[in-house]
Short mmCIF file of C-alpha atoms and ligand atoms in Angstrom, two decimals:
data_model
loop_
_atom_site.label_atom_id
_atom_site.label_comp_id
_atom_site.label_asym_id
_atom_site.label_seq_id
_atom_site.Cartn_x
_atom_site.Cartn_y
_atom_site.Cartn_z
CA UNK A 25 91.80 22.75 40.23
CA UNK A 26 94.32 22.29 37.41
CA UNK A 27 93.21 22.23 33.79
CA UNK A 28 93.60 18.88 32.06
CA UNK A 29 95.47 18.19 28.82
CA UNK A 30 94.90 14.88 27.01
CA UNK A 31 97.85 14.01 24.77
CA UNK A 32 98.00 11.09 22.35
CA UNK A 33 101.36 9.62 21.37
CA UNK A 34 103.03 10.83 24.56
CA UNK A 35 105.47 7.92 24.72
CA UNK A 36 107.88 9.57 22.28
CA UNK A 37 108.90 12.64 20.32
CA UNK A 38 106.55 15.60 19.97
CA UNK A 39 103.84 14.12 22.21
CA UNK A 40 106.25 13.41 25.04
CA UNK A 41 107.80 16.88 24.82
CA UNK A 42 104.32 18.43 24.75
CA UNK A 43 103.40 16.56 27.92
CA UNK A 44 106.48 18.00 29.64
CA UNK A 45 105.74 21.51 28.34
CA UNK A 46 102.09 21.46 29.39
CA UNK A 47 102.98 20.07 32.81
CA UNK A 48 105.36 23.03 33.17
CA UNK A 49 102.48 25.33 32.20
CA UNK A 50 100.42 23.96 35.09
CA UNK A 51 98.21 21.38 33.39
CA UNK A 52 97.48 17.95 34.77
CA UNK A 53 97.80 15.26 32.13
CA UNK A 54 96.23 12.27 30.49
CA UNK A 55 99.03 10.68 28.47
CA UNK A 56 98.36 7.93 25.97
CA UNK A 57 100.15 5.54 23.63
CA UNK A 58 100.73 1.82 23.20
CA UNK A 59 104.05 1.57 25.09
CA UNK A 60 102.84 1.51 28.65
CA UNK A 61 106.28 1.32 30.28
CA UNK A 62 107.38 4.55 28.62
CA UNK A 63 104.22 6.34 29.68
CA UNK A 64 104.63 5.11 33.26
CA UNK A 65 108.24 6.36 33.24
CA UNK A 66 107.08 9.77 32.01
CA UNK A 67 104.41 9.91 34.70
CA UNK A 68 107.10 9.19 37.28
CA UNK A 69 109.36 11.85 35.82
CA UNK A 70 106.49 14.34 36.14
CA UNK A 71 105.90 13.36 39.73
CA UNK A 72 104.64 16.81 40.74
CA UNK A 73 101.99 16.77 38.00
CA UNK A 74 98.88 14.63 38.47
CA UNK A 75 99.12 12.31 35.47
CA UNK A 76 96.88 9.50 34.30
CA UNK A 77 98.20 6.92 31.84
CA UNK A 78 95.94 5.33 29.23
CA UNK A 79 97.30 2.58 27.00
CA UNK A 80 95.50 1.96 23.72
CA UNK A 81 95.98 1.79 19.98
CA UNK A 82 94.20 4.76 18.39
CA UNK A 83 93.14 2.51 15.50
CA UNK A 84 90.92 0.43 17.77
CA UNK A 85 87.74 2.38 18.33
CA UNK A 86 86.35 0.16 21.08
CA UNK A 87 89.65 0.39 22.98
CA UNK A 88 89.68 4.18 22.63
CA UNK A 89 86.12 4.45 23.89
CA UNK A 90 86.73 2.07 26.81
CA UNK A 91 89.89 3.88 27.88
CA UNK A 92 88.26 7.31 27.86
CA UNK A 93 85.13 5.98 29.59
CA UNK A 94 87.33 4.63 32.37
CA UNK A 95 88.96 7.96 33.24
CA UNK A 96 88.87 8.69 36.96
CA UNK A 97 86.56 11.51 38.10
CA UNK A 98 89.43 14.01 38.50
CA UNK A 99 90.33 13.63 34.83
CA UNK A 100 86.88 13.68 33.30
CA UNK A 101 86.92 17.31 32.25
CA UNK A 102 89.32 17.80 29.36
CA UNK A 103 90.44 21.34 28.54
CA UNK A 104 93.04 20.62 25.87
CA UNK A 105 93.27 17.69 23.47
CA UNK A 106 96.50 17.18 21.52
CA UNK A 107 95.85 14.77 18.64
CA UNK A 108 99.47 13.87 18.03
CA UNK A 109 99.66 10.06 17.70
CA UNK A 110 100.71 9.06 14.22
CA UNK A 111 103.57 8.00 12.02
CA UNK A 112 104.69 7.41 8.47
CA UNK A 113 105.19 3.81 7.41
CA UNK A 114 107.40 3.35 4.37
CA UNK A 115 108.52 5.74 1.63
CA UNK A 116 108.10 4.51 -1.91
CA UNK A 117 106.17 4.78 -5.16
CA UNK A 118 102.45 4.22 -5.07
CA UNK A 119 102.54 1.28 -7.49
CA UNK A 120 104.73 -0.75 -5.17
CA UNK A 121 103.27 0.46 -1.88
CA UNK A 122 102.49 -2.01 0.89
CA UNK A 123 98.77 -2.02 1.73
CA UNK A 124 99.64 -2.82 5.37
CA UNK A 125 101.57 0.47 5.50
CA UNK A 126 98.63 2.30 3.92
CA UNK A 127 96.28 0.86 6.52
CA UNK A 128 98.61 1.83 9.36
CA UNK A 129 98.80 5.44 8.15
CA UNK A 130 95.17 5.98 7.23
CA UNK A 131 93.82 4.11 10.25
CA UNK A 132 96.28 5.69 12.68
CA UNK A 133 96.74 9.23 11.43
CA UNK A 134 93.17 9.83 10.26
CA UNK A 135 90.68 7.43 11.82
CA UNK A 136 92.58 7.36 15.11
CA UNK A 137 92.32 11.13 15.35
CA UNK A 138 88.59 10.85 14.70
CA UNK A 139 88.05 8.09 17.27
CA UNK A 140 89.93 9.96 19.99
CA UNK A 141 88.19 13.25 19.24
CA UNK A 142 84.77 11.61 19.29
CA UNK A 143 85.51 9.97 22.63
CA UNK A 144 86.98 13.07 24.26
CA UNK A 145 84.61 15.75 22.96
CA UNK A 146 81.80 14.91 25.41
CA UNK A 147 84.29 15.72 28.19
CA UNK A 148 85.20 19.12 26.76
CA UNK A 149 83.37 22.34 27.55
CA UNK A 150 83.29 25.94 26.33
CA UNK A 151 86.84 27.30 25.97
CA UNK A 152 88.31 23.89 25.15
CA UNK A 153 91.16 23.63 22.69
CA UNK A 154 92.01 20.86 20.22
CA UNK A 155 95.40 20.83 18.52
CA UNK A 156 95.80 18.42 15.62
CA UNK A 157 99.36 17.62 14.59
CA UNK A 158 99.39 17.76 10.82
CA UNK A 159 102.56 18.17 8.78
CA UNK A 160 104.12 20.11 5.95
CA UNK A 161 103.39 16.83 4.17
CA UNK A 162 99.66 17.56 4.39
CA UNK A 163 100.11 20.78 2.48
CA UNK A 164 102.44 19.66 -0.31
CA UNK A 165 102.95 16.25 -1.85
CA UNK A 166 106.49 14.94 -2.20
CA UNK A 167 107.78 12.02 -4.25
CA UNK A 168 107.07 8.67 -2.60
CA UNK A 169 105.21 10.32 0.28
CA UNK A 170 101.82 9.61 -1.36
CA UNK A 171 99.72 7.99 1.39
CA UNK A 172 101.45 9.72 4.31
CA UNK A 173 100.87 13.08 2.58
CA UNK A 174 97.24 12.11 1.95
CA UNK A 175 96.75 11.16 5.58
CA UNK A 176 98.06 14.54 6.72
CA UNK A 177 96.01 16.36 4.07
CA UNK A 178 93.02 14.66 5.67
CA UNK A 179 94.14 16.02 9.05
CA UNK A 180 94.25 19.53 7.51
CA UNK A 181 90.72 19.29 6.17
CA UNK A 182 89.38 17.61 9.31
CA UNK A 183 90.87 20.43 11.37
CA UNK A 184 88.94 22.99 9.33
CA UNK A 185 85.76 20.94 9.52
CA UNK A 186 86.11 20.47 13.26
CA UNK A 187 86.64 24.21 13.73
CA UNK A 188 83.39 24.91 11.90
CA UNK A 189 81.38 22.24 13.68
CA UNK A 190 82.67 23.04 17.17
CA UNK A 191 82.25 26.81 16.89
CA UNK A 192 78.79 26.72 18.49
CA UNK A 193 80.32 24.98 21.51
CA UNK A 194 83.10 27.57 21.89
CA UNK A 195 85.80 24.98 21.27
CA UNK A 196 88.91 26.17 19.45
CA UNK A 197 90.60 23.91 16.91
CA UNK A 198 94.10 24.34 15.54
CA UNK A 199 96.58 22.58 13.32
CA UNK A 200 100.34 22.54 13.87
CA UNK A 201 102.32 21.56 10.80
CA UNK A 202 105.94 20.73 11.48
CA UNK A 203 108.66 20.15 8.93
CA UNK A 204 111.60 17.94 9.87
CA UNK A 205 111.64 17.10 13.57
CA UNK A 206 114.25 14.64 14.83
CA UNK A 207 112.26 12.05 16.77
CA UNK A 208 111.63 8.33 16.31
CA UNK A 209 109.54 9.26 13.26
CA UNK A 210 112.11 8.18 10.64
CA UNK A 211 113.02 5.03 12.58
CA UNK A 212 109.37 4.03 12.38
CA UNK A 213 109.07 5.09 8.73
CA UNK A 214 112.13 3.01 7.78
CA UNK A 215 111.17 0.10 10.05
CA UNK A 216 114.14 0.26 12.37
CA UNK A 217 116.81 1.06 9.74
CA UNK A 218 118.80 3.39 12.00
CA UNK A 219 121.31 4.48 9.35
CA UNK A 220 118.61 5.45 6.87
CA UNK A 221 116.68 7.25 9.60
CA UNK A 222 119.77 9.19 10.69
CA UNK A 223 120.41 10.18 7.07
CA UNK A 224 117.19 12.22 7.01
CA UNK A 225 118.67 14.66 9.53
CA UNK A 226 122.31 14.49 8.46
CA UNK A 227 124.00 17.82 7.76
CA UNK A 228 121.15 19.99 8.99
CA UNK A 229 119.78 21.11 12.32
CA UNK A 230 116.30 19.60 12.43
CA UNK A 231 113.68 20.86 14.85
CA UNK A 232 113.72 19.25 18.27
CA UNK A 233 110.47 17.89 19.65
CA UNK A 234 110.77 20.58 22.33
CA UNK A 235 110.61 23.32 19.68
CA UNK A 236 107.19 22.10 18.57
CA UNK A 237 106.05 21.56 22.15
CA UNK A 238 106.94 25.13 23.05
CA UNK A 239 104.77 26.37 20.17
CA UNK A 240 101.86 24.20 21.30
CA UNK A 241 102.25 25.45 24.86
CA UNK A 242 102.11 29.05 23.58
CA UNK A 243 99.02 28.36 21.47
CA UNK A 244 96.94 26.72 24.17
CA UNK A 245 97.82 29.29 26.83
CA UNK A 246 96.55 32.31 24.85
CA UNK A 247 93.55 34.14 26.30
CA UNK A 248 90.15 32.57 25.55
CA UNK A 249 89.38 34.96 22.68
CA UNK A 250 92.54 34.02 20.76
CA UNK A 251 92.62 31.05 18.39
CA UNK A 252 95.92 30.51 16.59
CA UNK A 253 94.37 28.31 13.95
CA UNK A 254 97.20 27.02 11.80
CA UNK A 255 100.99 27.15 12.08
CA UNK A 256 103.77 25.85 9.81
CA UNK A 257 106.98 25.37 11.81
CA UNK A 258 110.17 24.51 9.95
CA UNK A 259 113.85 24.17 10.74
CA UNK A 260 115.74 27.17 9.37
CA UNK A 261 117.47 24.76 6.99
CA UNK A 262 114.17 23.72 5.34
CA UNK A 263 112.20 25.68 2.74
CA UNK A 264 109.79 23.01 1.47
CA UNK A 265 109.09 19.35 2.24
CA UNK A 266 112.14 18.04 0.41
CA UNK A 267 114.08 21.27 -0.12
CA UNK A 268 116.69 21.50 2.58
CA UNK A 269 120.13 23.02 3.01
CA UNK A 270 122.74 20.56 4.22
CA UNK A 271 126.18 21.72 5.20
P1 NDP B 24 107.45 9.43 17.16
O1 NDP B 24 107.56 8.17 16.38
O2 NDP B 24 108.60 9.82 18.00
O3 NDP B 24 106.14 9.42 18.05
C1 NDP B 24 104.92 8.91 17.57
C2 NDP B 24 103.97 8.75 18.74
O4 NDP B 24 102.68 8.35 18.23
C3 NDP B 24 104.43 7.71 19.71
O5 NDP B 24 104.19 8.16 21.02
C4 NDP B 24 103.56 6.52 19.39
O6 NDP B 24 103.30 5.79 20.60
C5 NDP B 24 102.27 7.18 18.93
N1 NDP B 24 101.50 6.32 18.02
C6 NDP B 24 101.81 5.99 16.75
N2 NDP B 24 100.90 5.15 16.26
C7 NDP B 24 100.01 4.92 17.26
C8 NDP B 24 98.86 4.10 17.37
N3 NDP B 24 98.42 3.35 16.35
N4 NDP B 24 98.17 4.10 18.54
C9 NDP B 24 98.60 4.86 19.58
N5 NDP B 24 99.68 5.65 19.53
C10 NDP B 24 100.38 5.66 18.39
O7 NDP B 24 107.16 10.58 16.06
P2 NDP B 24 106.84 12.13 16.19
O8 NDP B 24 106.84 12.59 17.58
O9 NDP B 24 107.70 12.82 15.23
O10 NDP B 24 105.35 12.16 15.61
C11 NDP B 24 104.26 12.74 16.28
C12 NDP B 24 103.32 13.34 15.24
O11 NDP B 24 104.00 14.38 14.53
C13 NDP B 24 102.83 12.35 14.18
O12 NDP B 24 101.47 12.60 13.92
C14 NDP B 24 103.68 12.72 12.97
O13 NDP B 24 103.05 12.37 11.76
C15 NDP B 24 103.80 14.21 13.15
N6 NDP B 24 104.90 14.86 12.45
C16 NDP B 24 106.19 14.48 12.66
C17 NDP B 24 107.21 15.13 11.99
C18 NDP B 24 108.63 14.74 12.11
O14 NDP B 24 109.45 15.14 11.26
N7 NDP B 24 109.04 14.00 13.12
C19 NDP B 24 106.92 16.26 11.10
C20 NDP B 24 105.53 16.56 10.95
C21 NDP B 24 104.57 15.89 11.62
P3 NDP B 24 103.38 4.19 20.74
O15 NDP B 24 104.32 3.68 19.73
O16 NDP B 24 103.79 3.99 22.16
O17 NDP B 24 101.96 3.77 20.51
C1 8X3 B 25 106.86 14.51 8.74
C2 8X3 B 25 107.69 15.44 7.92
O1 8X3 B 25 108.60 15.86 5.59
O2 8X3 B 25 109.11 13.73 6.63
O3 8X3 B 25 105.51 14.78 8.62
O4 8X3 B 25 106.92 14.17 5.80
S1 8X3 B 25 108.08 14.74 6.42
#
């Protein structure tokens, strides 16, 4: 029987590319997000891979629990959990920040990761692997990034705490920290302002979602005694969160 990977935020960007990469590595999939039609299209695209779609908002604990509780029998043993769902909302000084944006980031990036992990962990056995998608932003603050950086710093510390707490169960826990990846991330951050979003990646070769997915695929397919615990992955044109080389 195939191993099962459970991927949050698979309707776009890094999560979607990770679903494709893990399908290619022989996993069957549980793919989740809020945009059902995109997840259904991905499941169709991966026709040779048994794929189950779950639609929920990671911020809604009852919805997370109900979705995971409703998994069909063939998908009730989870070998790999990719906690990827998340976004930045806004970019501005703390004293003019929008509390709705703060809620979206802290509830989605932090509490959502907790809710999903809590729901999935009972389905995970010895040898399981959890990959949390953090960010370079969780390891250095940058101007106007305040709450997004804080949310990803929380992911960094939760990853370490989870690794300690899940050691007795033989479950590995890792954090992948990307720099600039060209996805829908900046469109979401800038609330649909396409020009501003495109400007983030102008004049440099950002990472592609597939670059991060390839790394995740490598990490989760190591032998059971190997735990790649933390990786920073940057475009060659990036040296720090806001230090980039544009040509
Ligand atoms: P995208 O915007 O392309 O994808 C975000 C994914 O998360 C979507 O599938 C979205 O699905 C899902 N998602 C967001 N909020 C929720 C929610 N409340 N409930 C359920 N699903 C949600 O961005 P990326 O692929 O770039 O982002 C993926 C992760 O990578 C995020 O955690 C992000 O912080 C992190 N990251 C991104 C970097 C980048 O430069 N792009 C760099 C470092 C880290 P849907 O809208 O269908 O719900
Ligand atoms: C996303 C990367 O640098 O835009 O986490 O915060 S950054």
